[in-house]
Structure formats: structure tokens, C-alpha cells
Amino acid sequence: MPPSNDKLLEGPILRSLLTLAVPIVLANVLQSAYQIIDAFWVGRLGGAAVAAVSVSFPVMFLMVAVGAGLSIAGSTLIAQYVGARNEKMVGHVAGQTLLMVVLAAIVLGAIGYALAPLLLRLMGVGPDVYGGALGFMRVSFLGLVFNFSFFVFQGIMRSIGRPALPVYIVLGTVFLNFALNPLMIFGWGPIPGHGVMGAALTTLVTQCLASLIGIAILRRGAHGIHVHAADLIPDFQHIKRAFFLGLPASIDMSARALALMVMTFLVTSFGTLSLAAYGVGGNVLQAVAIIPGIGLSIAVAALAGQNIGAGKVDRAERIGRLGAALGFWVLTAFGLLVFLIASPLIAFFVPNDAEVIAEGARFLRIMALSWGFYGAQFALIGVFRAAGSMMVSMLLTVVSTWVLQLPVAYILSKQTSLGVDGIYWSLPISAVLIFFITVAVFAKGDWRKKRLIGEEERLMNRVTDEILSDESPR
């Protein structure tokens, strides 16, 4: 049985939160290293190559958002069933979530591959960027099935309180990615290089390896959860339940991804220099603020979900408050560091382009000091998702991106003398405003009334677990 892990249900909250958060954040940061490594090697090809990867990222993020949202639904259910000590449903939900997300990846990958040229034309990319972006994007679409599969594996491990295992897998594949990237991009001897597309090919290979390892672990049942063959037979009643639970989370993340695409449209209108600087600065934002913030949110959701499943809603609320404080101060410290070393940080990725370095450094300095608000807001979002209040999370994202960030970016960049700096300023402005809105929603407390597992089912599972524990040999 995957342990509900009484250490996560009792005792100091900070210890429990760090037990989950540290490996989760580390795994997320390591996984974002794929993108950082791509940027590092592709940056040696010049500004146009960097722009090709930058323009592809929002499109890929949109596709990943759908699968991530569906996997969040499975993770939420698993965490609550673990807290309620329902072993049978833990394995079944894991298998059905994996099946559902893989099928979604196949459909989305095929659609994305076919529509990639149209998407790039709609985004108005220049001829110096188009070829590299098309190759990178199409290979990335082919890899969605492996990307989605490993997301599900990570979510399952987090939900049962064993987040460290994915870290080791990601660490190994990151080293492999770093070693293969220059070979696939530049070639070596008789092996031809593939330019920008080579970075995507390397990621495809390494993510395929990671996902196969994850699926093998789930099937073997050696790490606290066992997905049987029967759990992979479609259970349409569960799939329907998980789909509609995960749909708001998918819309949530898709709204964020679509906003990134629109932001990229705006930046593209200011030329390749601005697009390259925005892309490199965005990589730093993702790696240093967004990825750790999302990792903290996932840790809060897993911990709060187990406690909500065990009927400890007050403790879940304290988890959210502590997580928000932790996220605010840690990411504020990260932002201050980035503010101080902005120029050398951009130069690490694009060493031979002084204009991109200067533009990217200005972008980082404008937004870096607001990163603490991202961390705090993401932590509170984790509690909403743990309770199954996916609609609240979705609405907050829509307000943050489509009501605040995008209108501010358009007005400041197109209707004032700020130009592209107006786009940069829209990020901290929207981050601060949505933080205060999220705090107000959290304090109102409607999320406390949400229930995915009934009290009768929770009590029955507790009694059964205690009987089995009393009858077990000592």
C-alpha cells in the first residue's frame, strides 16, 4: 500500500512540506534543464536560432498544458485516496490517468505536427527563423506522448509521498541530454548536425527513455504503487470523472499558454532582437521562478490533498499559508540575485550578441523583483487544486493573463512610449495584482467545502485499515 505517510498528516508542517517540496522542485528544475541546455547550445548558432526556439515554446507549452491539466486531476484523486487509505483505487486511478493522458498526447501530437506551418505563419516569424522553428516544433510534437507519460509518473509519485524517485531519473537523462545536444545540433565527423531541430531530437530521445523507465516502475509495483494490467483497461466512468475534474485545470494551463503565445505575437512585432531577448529572459524566468513556483504548488497540493483526504481541512489551510510564505521569500531572494547578475546571466546563453545581452538584461531587471508574488500565489493555488476546486484555479489564471497581463502589455507597448518595455512591465504588474486577488479568494474559504471523497467512504477506509493493522502479525 502506498503509505498515507502519517508523518505527512501529523507533526510539523514545515518539515512535511519540505520533505515533498525539495525533491519536487529539484525534479522540476532538472526537467527545465532540457530547455536551458537547448538554449545554451542553440545560442551558439546566433540570435535567429534562439528566436526559433523562443517562438516554438509557447506553442509547445499550450499542448503540454492540456496533458498536465489532466494529470493534475489524477494526482488530486490519488492523493485523496492515499489519505483515505484506499489501495485499490490508488492503482486504478493511476492506470486510468496514464491511459487517458497518453491518448490525449497522441491526438494533440498529430494535430500539432500537421498545423505547425500554419501556426508559424500566423505568428509572423521571419524567414531567418521559420526553418529552424518548424523543425524544432514538429519534433517536439512527436515527443508529446513521452513528455505526458513522464508527467503522469511524476504526479503519481508525488501524490503517494515519494517524490524523490523521479529526481534520479531526470538527473540521468539531463546529463545524457547535455552530452547528446552538441552532437545532434552541430554534428561530429560523419554524423551530420541538424541545427535547431537537433536540440528537439535530443530531448525526444531522453524523454522517451525517462517515460519508459517510469512506466516500468509503475508496472513492477516495487515503489509503493502497482499498476496492474487490468488498471489499463479503459474505465469510461472513471475517465469521464477525471476528464471533467481535470478539464478546468487544462483550461487553466491552456489559458496561460495561449497568453504566452499572444505575448510572443506582441514581442515579434518589435523584431528579432526583442524576440531573442524575450526568449532568453523567459528561459531564466521559467527556470528560476516559474518552475520552482509550480514545484512548490505541486508539493502543497500533494500534502494538502492527503490531509483533506484524511479529513484534516484546517491543517490543509495551514499548509497553504506556510507554503505561500515560503514561496514568497525564497523566490524574492532568487529574484534579487538575478537582478544583480542579469547581464552575465544572459551572456551565458548568448555570448556573442551584445545587443541581445543588453535587451535581455533589461527584461530581467524589470521583472525579477516581483518573483516572490508568483511563489506565494502558486502555493495557494496548490490548496485549491488539492481540494478539487479546479474552477477557482482556472478563473484566477484567466483573470491574471487575459484580464490583467495581456491588456496591460498591449496598452503599455502600443499606446505609450515604452515600446517593448511595456510588455516586460506587464509581468510584474499582473503578478502583484493577482496575488492579492488570490489571497482574498483563499481567505473567503469556499474551497474548504469541496469534497471528492465522501465522509462515509473515508471513514470506511480508515476502519478497514485499522482492522488490518490490528490483525497483522507482530
Short mmCIF file of N, CA, C and O in Angstrom, two decimals, residues 90-92 94-96 98-99 102 149 152-153 156-157 160 165 169 210-233:
data_model
loop_
_atom_site.label_atom_id
_atom_site.label_comp_id
_atom_site.label_asym_id
_atom_site.label_seq_id
_atom_site.Cartn_x
_atom_site.Cartn_y
_atom_site.Cartn_z
N VAL A 90 -6.15 3.69 -5.63
CA VAL A 90 -4.90 4.38 -5.95
C VAL A 90 -4.30 3.82 -7.24
O VAL A 90 -3.95 4.55 -8.17
N GLY A 91 -4.16 2.49 -7.31
CA GLY A 91 -3.61 1.86 -8.51
C GLY A 91 -4.51 2.04 -9.72
O GLY A 91 -4.02 2.26 -10.83
N HIS A 92 -5.81 1.96 -9.51
CA HIS A 92 -6.75 2.08 -10.62
C HIS A 92 -6.73 3.49 -11.21
O HIS A 92 -6.68 3.67 -12.44
N ALA A 94 -4.31 5.61 -11.03
CA ALA A 94 -3.01 5.82 -11.68
C ALA A 94 -3.02 5.26 -13.09
O ALA A 94 -2.57 5.91 -14.05
N GLY A 95 -3.53 4.04 -13.25
CA GLY A 95 -3.56 3.41 -14.56
C GLY A 95 -4.47 4.14 -15.53
O GLY A 95 -4.11 4.34 -16.71
N GLN A 96 -5.63 4.55 -15.07
CA GLN A 96 -6.58 5.25 -15.94
C GLN A 96 -6.07 6.63 -16.33
O GLN A 96 -6.27 7.09 -17.46
N LEU A 98 -2.90 7.48 -16.64
CA LEU A 98 -1.85 7.26 -17.63
C LEU A 98 -2.46 6.97 -19.00
O LEU A 98 -2.03 7.55 -20.02
N LEU A 99 -3.47 6.12 -19.05
CA LEU A 99 -4.13 5.79 -20.30
C LEU A 99 -4.76 7.03 -20.94
O LEU A 99 -4.58 7.29 -22.14
N VAL A 102 -2.00 9.57 -22.24
CA VAL A 102 -1.28 9.08 -23.41
C VAL A 102 -2.14 9.22 -24.67
O VAL A 102 -1.66 9.65 -25.73
N SER A 149 3.62 11.14 -20.56
CA SER A 149 3.74 9.93 -19.75
C SER A 149 4.57 10.18 -18.51
O SER A 149 4.23 9.73 -17.40
N VAL A 152 2.77 12.20 -15.84
CA VAL A 152 1.86 11.38 -15.05
C VAL A 152 2.64 10.59 -14.00
O VAL A 152 2.24 10.52 -12.83
N PHE A 153 3.75 9.99 -14.39
CA PHE A 153 4.57 9.23 -13.45
C PHE A 153 5.02 10.13 -12.29
O PHE A 153 4.94 9.74 -11.12
N ILE A 156 2.10 10.85 -9.96
CA ILE A 156 1.75 9.70 -9.13
C ILE A 156 2.72 9.57 -7.96
O ILE A 156 2.31 9.38 -6.81
N MET A 157 4.00 9.67 -8.23
CA MET A 157 4.99 9.54 -7.17
C MET A 157 4.84 10.65 -6.12
O MET A 157 4.99 10.41 -4.92
N ILE A 160 1.71 9.96 -3.77
CA ILE A 160 1.84 8.92 -2.75
C ILE A 160 2.95 9.24 -1.75
O ILE A 160 3.28 8.43 -0.89
N LEU A 165 12.12 9.71 -6.33
CA LEU A 165 12.49 8.78 -7.40
C LEU A 165 12.57 9.46 -8.78
O LEU A 165 13.54 9.24 -9.52
N ILE A 169 15.81 9.84 -12.04
CA ILE A 169 15.60 9.56 -13.46
C ILE A 169 15.89 10.80 -14.30
O ILE A 169 16.61 10.74 -15.30
N ALA A 210 13.15 8.33 -20.23
CA ALA A 210 12.61 8.61 -18.90
C ALA A 210 11.20 8.05 -18.74
O ALA A 210 10.86 7.45 -17.71
N SER A 211 10.36 8.22 -19.76
CA SER A 211 8.98 7.75 -19.66
C SER A 211 8.90 6.23 -19.61
O SER A 211 8.09 5.66 -18.86
N LEU A 212 9.74 5.54 -20.37
CA LEU A 212 9.74 4.08 -20.34
C LEU A 212 10.17 3.55 -18.98
O LEU A 212 9.62 2.56 -18.47
N ILE A 213 11.14 4.20 -18.36
CA ILE A 213 11.57 3.81 -17.02
C ILE A 213 10.42 4.01 -16.02
O ILE A 213 10.14 3.15 -15.17
N GLY A 214 9.74 5.14 -16.13
CA GLY A 214 8.63 5.42 -15.23
C GLY A 214 7.50 4.41 -15.35
O GLY A 214 6.98 3.93 -14.34
N ILE A 215 7.13 4.07 -16.58
CA ILE A 215 6.06 3.10 -16.79
C ILE A 215 6.47 1.73 -16.25
O ILE A 215 5.66 1.01 -15.63
N ALA A 216 7.73 1.34 -16.44
CA ALA A 216 8.21 0.05 -15.93
C ALA A 216 8.13 0.00 -14.40
O ALA A 216 7.76 -1.02 -13.82
N ILE A 217 8.43 1.12 -13.75
CA ILE A 217 8.35 1.17 -12.28
C ILE A 217 6.91 1.00 -11.81
O ILE A 217 6.64 0.26 -10.85
N LEU A 218 5.97 1.66 -12.48
CA LEU A 218 4.57 1.53 -12.09
C LEU A 218 4.07 0.11 -12.30
O LEU A 218 3.28 -0.40 -11.49
N ARG A 219 4.51 -0.54 -13.35
CA ARG A 219 4.05 -1.91 -13.63
C ARG A 219 4.65 -2.93 -12.68
O ARG A 219 4.01 -3.92 -12.33
N ARG A 220 5.88 -2.69 -12.23
CA ARG A 220 6.53 -3.65 -11.34
C ARG A 220 6.00 -3.57 -9.91
O ARG A 220 6.01 -4.56 -9.18
N GLY A 221 5.55 -2.41 -9.50
CA GLY A 221 4.98 -2.26 -8.16
C GLY A 221 5.99 -2.31 -7.04
O GLY A 221 5.65 -2.68 -5.91
N ALA A 222 7.21 -1.89 -7.30
CA ALA A 222 8.27 -2.02 -6.29
C ALA A 222 8.48 -0.74 -5.49
O ALA A 222 9.34 -0.71 -4.61
N HIS A 223 7.72 0.30 -5.77
CA HIS A 223 7.97 1.59 -5.11
C HIS A 223 6.70 2.19 -4.52
O HIS A 223 6.48 3.40 -4.59
N GLY A 224 5.86 1.34 -3.93
CA GLY A 224 4.71 1.86 -3.20
C GLY A 224 3.42 1.93 -3.98
O GLY A 224 2.38 2.26 -3.42
N ILE A 225 3.45 1.62 -5.28
CA ILE A 225 2.23 1.62 -6.08
C ILE A 225 2.38 0.61 -7.20
O ILE A 225 3.46 0.47 -7.79
N HIS A 226 1.32 -0.12 -7.48
CA HIS A 226 1.36 -1.17 -8.51
C HIS A 226 0.20 -0.97 -9.47
O HIS A 226 -0.97 -1.08 -9.08
N VAL A 227 0.52 -0.64 -10.71
CA VAL A 227 -0.50 -0.53 -11.75
C VAL A 227 -0.58 -1.86 -12.48
O VAL A 227 0.35 -2.26 -13.18
N HIS A 228 -1.69 -2.57 -12.28
CA HIS A 228 -1.88 -3.88 -12.91
C HIS A 228 -2.38 -3.70 -14.35
O HIS A 228 -2.84 -2.63 -14.74
N ALA A 229 -2.29 -4.78 -15.11
CA ALA A 229 -2.76 -4.74 -16.49
C ALA A 229 -4.24 -4.35 -16.55
O ALA A 229 -4.68 -3.61 -17.44
N ALA A 230 -5.02 -4.83 -15.58
CA ALA A 230 -6.45 -4.53 -15.55
C ALA A 230 -6.71 -3.04 -15.35
O ALA A 230 -7.75 -2.51 -15.78
N ASP A 231 -5.78 -2.34 -14.70
CA ASP A 231 -5.94 -0.92 -14.46
C ASP A 231 -5.76 -0.10 -15.74
O ASP A 231 -6.09 1.10 -15.76
N LEU A 232 -5.22 -0.74 -16.79
CA LEU A 232 -5.00 -0.04 -18.06
C LEU A 232 -6.11 -0.32 -19.07
O LEU A 232 -6.07 0.16 -20.19
N ILE A 233 -7.11 -1.12 -18.66
CA ILE A 233 -8.29 -1.33 -19.50
C ILE A 233 -9.21 -0.13 -19.30
O ILE A 233 -9.50 0.24 -18.15
#
